[in-house]
CSV table of C-alpha atoms and ligand atoms in Angstrom, one decimal:
chain,number,residue,atom,x,y,z
A,1,MET,CA,0.0,0.4,-0.3
A,2,ALA,CA,2.7,2.4,0.6
A,3,GLY,CA,3.7,4.4,-2.5
A,4,LYS,CA,6.9,5.0,-3.1
A,5,TYR,CA,7.4,8.5,-4.0
A,6,ASP,CA,6.3,11.0,-1.5
A,7,LEU,CA,3.4,13.3,-3.2
A,8,THR,CA,3.8,15.7,0.1
A,9,GLY,CA,2.5,19.2,0.1
A,10,MET,CA,1.4,18.4,-3.8
A,11,LYS,CA,-2.1,18.7,-5.1
A,12,ILE,CA,-4.1,16.2,-5.7
A,13,PRO,CA,-6.8,16.4,-8.3
A,14,ASN,CA,-9.9,15.5,-7.3
A,15,HIS,CA,-11.0,13.3,-9.6
A,16,VAL,CA,-9.1,10.9,-12.2
A,17,ALA,CA,-11.0,9.2,-14.8
A,18,VAL,CA,-9.1,6.5,-16.6
A,19,ILE,CA,-9.1,4.5,-20.1
A,20,MET,CA,-8.2,1.0,-18.9
A,21,ASP,CA,-6.4,-0.1,-22.6
A,22,GLY,CA,-4.3,-2.9,-23.1
A,23,ASN,CA,-5.4,-5.8,-22.0
A,24,GLY,CA,-5.2,-8.4,-24.9
A,25,ARG,CA,-1.1,-7.4,-25.6
A,26,TRP,CA,-0.8,-7.5,-21.5
A,27,ALA,CA,-2.1,-11.3,-21.9
A,28,LYS,CA,-0.6,-11.8,-25.5
A,29,LYS,CA,2.9,-10.5,-24.5
A,30,ARG,CA,1.9,-13.4,-21.6
A,31,MET,CA,0.7,-15.7,-23.8
A,32,LEU,CA,-2.3,-16.2,-22.3
A,33,PRO,CA,-5.9,-15.9,-23.7
A,34,ARG,CA,-7.1,-12.3,-24.0
A,35,ASN,CA,-10.0,-13.1,-21.6
A,36,MET,CA,-6.6,-13.3,-19.3
A,37,GLY,CA,-5.7,-9.7,-20.0
A,38,HIS,CA,-9.3,-8.6,-19.0
A,39,ARG,CA,-9.5,-10.6,-16.2
A,40,ALA,CA,-6.3,-9.6,-14.2
A,41,GLY,CA,-7.0,-5.4,-15.4
A,42,ALA,CA,-10.4,-5.7,-13.2
A,43,LYS,CA,-7.7,-7.5,-10.8
A,44,ALA,CA,-6.0,-3.9,-11.3
A,45,VAL,CA,-9.5,-1.7,-11.3
A,46,GLU,CA,-9.7,-2.9,-7.5
A,47,ASN,CA,-6.3,-2.1,-6.3
A,48,ILE,CA,-6.7,0.9,-7.6
A,49,ILE,CA,-9.7,2.1,-6.2
A,50,GLU,CA,-7.8,1.3,-3.0
A,51,GLU,CA,-4.4,3.8,-3.6
A,52,ALA,CA,-5.8,6.3,-5.3
A,53,HIS,CA,-8.5,6.1,-1.7
A,54,ASP,CA,-5.6,6.0,-0.3
A,55,ILE,CA,-4.1,9.2,-2.2
A,56,GLY,CA,-6.7,11.2,-1.2
A,57,ILE,CA,-8.1,10.9,-5.2
A,58,LYS,CA,-12.4,11.7,-3.8
A,59,TYR,CA,-14.2,10.0,-8.0
A,60,LEU,CA,-12.3,7.2,-10.0
A,61,THR,CA,-14.2,6.7,-13.6
A,62,VAL,CA,-13.3,3.9,-15.1
A,63,TYR,CA,-13.7,3.1,-18.8
A,64,ALA,CA,-14.9,-0.2,-19.1
A,65,PHE,CA,-16.9,-1.2,-21.4
A,66,SER,CA,-17.7,1.2,-24.9
A,67,THR,CA,-19.7,1.7,-27.6
A,68,GLU,CA,-17.3,0.6,-29.6
A,69,ASN,CA,-16.8,-2.8,-28.0
A,70,TRP,CA,-20.5,-4.7,-28.8
A,71,ASN,CA,-17.8,-4.6,-32.0
A,72,ARG,CA,-15.3,-7.5,-30.8
A,73,PRO,CA,-15.6,-11.1,-31.2
A,74,GLU,CA,-18.8,-12.3,-29.0
A,75,GLN,CA,-16.9,-14.7,-27.6
A,76,GLU,CA,-14.7,-11.4,-25.9
A,77,VAL,CA,-17.6,-9.0,-25.7
A,78,SER,CA,-19.4,-12.3,-23.5
A,79,ALA,CA,-16.0,-12.8,-21.6
A,80,LEU,CA,-16.8,-9.2,-20.2
A,81,MET,CA,-19.6,-9.3,-19.5
A,82,LYS,CA,-19.1,-12.1,-17.5
A,83,LEU,CA,-16.5,-10.6,-15.7
A,84,LEU,CA,-18.9,-7.0,-15.5
A,85,ARG,CA,-21.3,-9.9,-13.9
A,86,ASN,CA,-18.7,-11.4,-11.4
A,87,TYR,CA,-17.1,-8.0,-10.3
A,88,LEU,CA,-20.5,-6.9,-9.9
A,89,GLU,CA,-21.7,-9.4,-7.5
A,90,ASP,CA,-17.9,-9.0,-5.4
A,91,CYS,CA,-18.8,-5.3,-5.9
A,92,ILE,CA,-22.2,-5.9,-3.9
A,93,LYS,CA,-20.7,-7.5,-0.9
A,94,ASN,CA,-16.9,-4.7,-0.5
A,95,ALA,CA,-18.4,-1.4,-1.7
A,96,ASN,CA,-20.0,-1.5,2.0
A,97,LYS,CA,-17.1,-2.5,3.8
A,98,ASN,CA,-15.4,-0.2,1.5
A,99,ASN,CA,-17.5,2.9,2.3
A,100,ILE,CA,-16.6,2.8,-2.1
A,101,ARG,CA,-20.0,4.9,-3.7
A,102,VAL,CA,-20.1,2.9,-6.8
A,103,ARG,CA,-22.6,4.7,-10.0
A,104,VAL,CA,-22.1,3.6,-13.4
A,105,ILE,CA,-22.7,6.0,-17.0
A,106,GLY,CA,-23.9,5.0,-20.4
A,107,GLU,CA,-26.4,3.2,-21.9
A,108,ARG,CA,-27.6,0.9,-19.6
A,109,SER,CA,-31.2,-0.9,-21.5
A,110,ARG,CA,-28.8,-3.1,-24.0
A,111,LEU,CA,-26.9,-4.6,-21.0
A,112,ASP,CA,-28.3,-8.1,-20.0
A,113,ASN,CA,-31.7,-7.7,-17.2
A,114,ASP,CA,-29.6,-9.3,-14.9
A,115,ILE,CA,-27.1,-6.8,-15.1
A,116,ILE,CA,-29.8,-4.2,-14.9
A,117,ASP,CA,-30.7,-4.9,-11.7
A,118,ARG,CA,-27.6,-5.2,-10.5
A,119,ILE,CA,-26.2,-2.0,-11.3
A,120,ASN,CA,-29.9,-0.6,-9.4
A,121,GLU,CA,-28.7,-3.0,-6.4
A,122,LEU,CA,-24.9,-1.4,-5.8
A,123,GLU,CA,-26.1,1.8,-6.6
A,124,GLU,CA,-28.6,2.1,-4.1
A,125,ALA,CA,-27.1,0.1,-1.9
A,126,SER,CA,-23.4,1.8,-1.7
A,127,LYS,CA,-26.1,5.7,-2.0
A,128,ASN,CA,-24.4,7.0,1.0
A,129,ASN,CA,-20.8,6.0,1.7
A,130,ASP,CA,-18.5,8.3,1.7
A,131,GLY,CA,-15.8,6.9,0.9
A,132,ILE,CA,-14.1,7.5,-2.7
A,133,ASN,CA,-16.5,7.7,-5.7
A,134,PHE,CA,-16.1,5.3,-8.1
A,135,THR,CA,-18.0,5.3,-11.4
A,136,ILE,CA,-17.7,3.0,-13.6
A,137,ALA,CA,-18.5,3.5,-17.8
A,138,LEU,CA,-20.4,1.2,-19.4
A,139,ASN,CA,-22.1,0.4,-22.6
A,140,TYR,CA,-20.6,4.1,-22.7
A,141,GLY,CA,-19.6,6.2,-25.7
A,142,SER,CA,-19.5,10.1,-24.9
A,143,ARG,CA,-21.4,11.6,-28.4
A,144,ASP,CA,-24.3,8.7,-27.2
A,145,GLU,CA,-24.2,10.5,-23.6
A,146,ILE,CA,-25.1,13.8,-25.6
A,147,VAL,CA,-27.2,12.4,-28.0
A,148,ARG,CA,-29.7,11.6,-25.0
A,149,ALA,CA,-28.9,14.2,-23.5
A,150,ILE,CA,-30.4,17.0,-26.5
A,151,ARG,CA,-33.2,14.1,-27.1
A,152,LYS,CA,-34.1,14.9,-22.9
A,153,ILE,CA,-34.0,19.0,-23.2
A,154,SER,CA,-36.3,18.5,-26.5
A,155,LYS,CA,-38.3,16.7,-24.5
A,156,ASP,CA,-38.7,18.9,-21.6
A,157,CYS,CA,-39.0,22.3,-24.5
A,158,GLU,CA,-41.2,20.8,-25.8
A,159,ASP,CA,-43.3,20.1,-22.5
A,160,GLY,CA,-42.6,24.1,-21.7
A,161,LYS,CA,-40.6,22.5,-18.4
A,162,ILE,CA,-37.2,24.9,-20.0
A,163,ASN,CA,-37.5,26.7,-22.8
A,164,SER,CA,-34.7,26.7,-25.1
A,165,LYS,CA,-33.3,30.2,-24.1
A,166,ASP,CA,-32.5,29.7,-20.5
A,167,ILE,CA,-30.2,27.0,-21.2
A,168,THR,CA,-26.6,27.0,-20.2
A,169,GLU,CA,-23.7,25.1,-20.2
A,170,GLU,CA,-24.5,23.8,-16.8
A,171,THR,CA,-27.3,22.9,-18.5
A,172,VAL,CA,-25.6,21.1,-20.1
A,173,SER,CA,-23.7,19.2,-18.1
A,174,SER,CA,-27.4,19.0,-15.4
A,175,TYR,CA,-28.7,16.2,-18.1
A,176,LEU,CA,-25.5,14.2,-19.1
A,177,ASP,CA,-24.9,10.6,-17.3
A,178,THR,CA,-22.3,12.7,-15.0
A,179,SER,CA,-25.4,15.1,-13.8
A,180,ASP,CA,-24.2,14.4,-10.1
A,181,LEU,CA,-20.1,14.2,-10.4
A,182,PRO,CA,-17.3,16.8,-10.5
A,183,ASP,CA,-15.3,17.5,-13.6
A,184,PRO,CA,-12.4,15.4,-13.8
A,185,ASP,CA,-9.0,17.0,-13.3
A,186,LEU,CA,-6.9,14.4,-14.7
A,187,MET,CA,-7.5,12.1,-17.3
A,188,ILE,CA,-5.3,8.8,-17.6
A,189,ARG,CA,-5.0,6.1,-20.9
A,190,THR,CA,-2.7,3.0,-20.0
A,191,SER,CA,-0.8,1.0,-23.4
A,192,GLY,CA,0.2,4.6,-25.4
A,193,GLU,CA,-2.3,5.3,-27.4
A,194,GLU,CA,-2.8,8.8,-26.9
A,195,ARG,CA,-6.8,9.2,-28.6
A,196,LEU,CA,-9.9,9.8,-26.6
A,197,SER,CA,-11.7,6.9,-27.8
A,198,ASN,CA,-15.0,8.8,-27.9
A,199,TYR,CA,-14.6,9.0,-23.3
A,200,LEU,CA,-16.0,12.4,-21.2
A,201,LEU,CA,-16.0,14.3,-25.0
A,202,TRP,CA,-17.9,17.2,-23.0
A,203,GLN,CA,-16.9,17.7,-19.6
A,204,LEU,CA,-12.3,16.4,-20.7
A,205,ALA,CA,-12.7,20.1,-22.2
A,206,TYR,CA,-9.8,21.7,-19.3
A,207,THR,CA,-8.7,18.7,-17.6
A,208,GLU,CA,-4.9,17.3,-18.0
A,209,PHE,CA,-4.2,14.0,-20.3
A,210,TYR,CA,-1.7,11.9,-19.1
A,211,PHE,CA,-0.2,9.5,-21.5
A,212,THR,CA,2.2,6.4,-20.2
A,213,ASP,CA,2.6,3.6,-21.7
A,214,VAL,CA,2.6,0.7,-19.0
A,215,LEU,CA,-0.2,-1.5,-20.1
A,216,TRP,CA,-3.7,-1.5,-18.2
A,217,PRO,CA,-3.4,-4.4,-16.3
A,218,ASP,CA,0.6,-3.4,-15.2
A,219,PHE,CA,-0.4,0.0,-13.2
A,220,ASP,CA,-0.1,0.1,-9.7
A,221,ARG,CA,0.4,2.9,-7.2
A,222,GLU,CA,3.4,3.4,-8.5
A,223,GLU,CA,2.1,4.8,-11.4
A,224,LEU,CA,-0.6,6.2,-10.5
A,225,GLU,CA,1.5,8.6,-8.4
A,226,LYS,CA,3.5,9.3,-11.2
A,227,ALA,CA,0.3,11.0,-13.0
A,228,VAL,CA,0.1,12.7,-10.2
A,229,ILE,CA,3.3,14.3,-10.4
A,230,LYS,CA,3.4,15.4,-13.4
A,231,PHE,CA,0.0,16.1,-12.7
A,232,ASN,CA,1.4,19.2,-10.6
A,233,GLU,CA,4.2,19.5,-13.0
A,234,ARG,CA,2.3,21.0,-15.8
A,235,ASP,CA,0.9,25.2,-15.0
A,236,ARG,CA,-3.3,24.9,-15.0
A,237,ARG,CA,-4.5,28.1,-16.5
A,238,PHE,CA,-8.0,26.9,-17.4
A,239,GLY,CA,-7.0,28.9,-21.0
A,240,LYS,CA,-6.3,31.9,-19.6
A,241,VAL,CA,-3.1,34.2,-20.4
A,242,SER,CA,-0.2,33.2,-17.5
A,243,GLU,CA,0.8,36.7,-15.9
B,301,FPP,C1,-9.2,-2.9,-23.7
B,301,FPP,O1,-7.9,-3.1,-23.0
B,301,FPP,C2,-9.7,-2.2,-22.6
B,301,FPP,C3,-10.9,-3.1,-22.3
B,301,FPP,C4,-11.8,-3.4,-23.8
B,301,FPP,C5,-11.7,-3.2,-21.9
B,301,FPP,C6,-11.5,-2.7,-19.9
B,301,FPP,C7,-11.8,-3.9,-18.9
B,301,FPP,C8,-11.3,-4.0,-17.8
B,301,FPP,C9,-10.4,-3.7,-17.4
B,301,FPP,C10,-12.2,-5.3,-16.9
B,301,FPP,C11,-13.2,-5.1,-16.3
B,301,FPP,C12,-13.9,-3.6,-15.5
B,301,FPP,C13,-13.8,-3.6,-14.4
B,301,FPP,C14,-14.8,-2.4,-13.8
B,301,FPP,C15,-14.8,-4.6,-13.2
B,301,FPP,P1,-7.3,-4.2,-24.3
B,301,FPP,O2,-8.8,-5.8,-24.6
B,301,FPP,O3,-8.7,-2.6,-25.7
B,301,FPP,O4,-6.7,-4.0,-24.9
B,301,FPP,P2,-5.6,-4.4,-26.4
B,301,FPP,O5,-6.0,-3.4,-26.8
B,301,FPP,O6,-4.3,-4.9,-26.2
B,301,FPP,O7,-5.8,-5.7,-27.2
């Protein structure tokens, strides 16, 4: 648990968003099937929640399954769903023990009913926990989220609940799946890819990005600390001209 680096006096990002990439390559390097890489990735998630909490991060949001991931081979999709199913089940037991508040973002209706039930149960069971806020993006795509938000806003305009002239950036934020989360301060993507892949496009407008070649299953506390140190080295100006 103890870290390698001393983060004393450093600014700790309040919300860290992660694109957990490289499970497949991790498995391939070990001549293992891809599913073993995802399994190792799920272990890394459990570990990093604890480490993030220990470092003082208040919100952690991970990209577990994208709207595009349905295009993977059927066998891999069902293995990922099985892993998520098991994970959600364990999570129900662990969230209260570890004081974790769990949320799921993404479009749920395409998920199997038992998974939807588990998500609802988990969100309800952990809603009063005030330790780390852990959010899983599941069947999530940022463009899909924005389209769903626009539909809801249009409907509320039609129903006279809001006036189109009153729509602000805050209105849009409040219709997104992340309405009760602050925007991320730091976005980490593992495994060397430097793309957003339809992740939190609206929410990442002012976020610092950190890319590392480390494959997700190998991403541990030391790697998280390196990301926090890099975050501290950046000059966060929010678009203002520096003095
Ligand atoms: C990307 O690796 C990873 C995914 C598509 C799935 C992420 C899922 C997990 C880490 C496990 C389950 C999650 C939770 C919350 C328990 P890749 O397969 O694209 O790797 P590659 O680019 O090396 O092929």
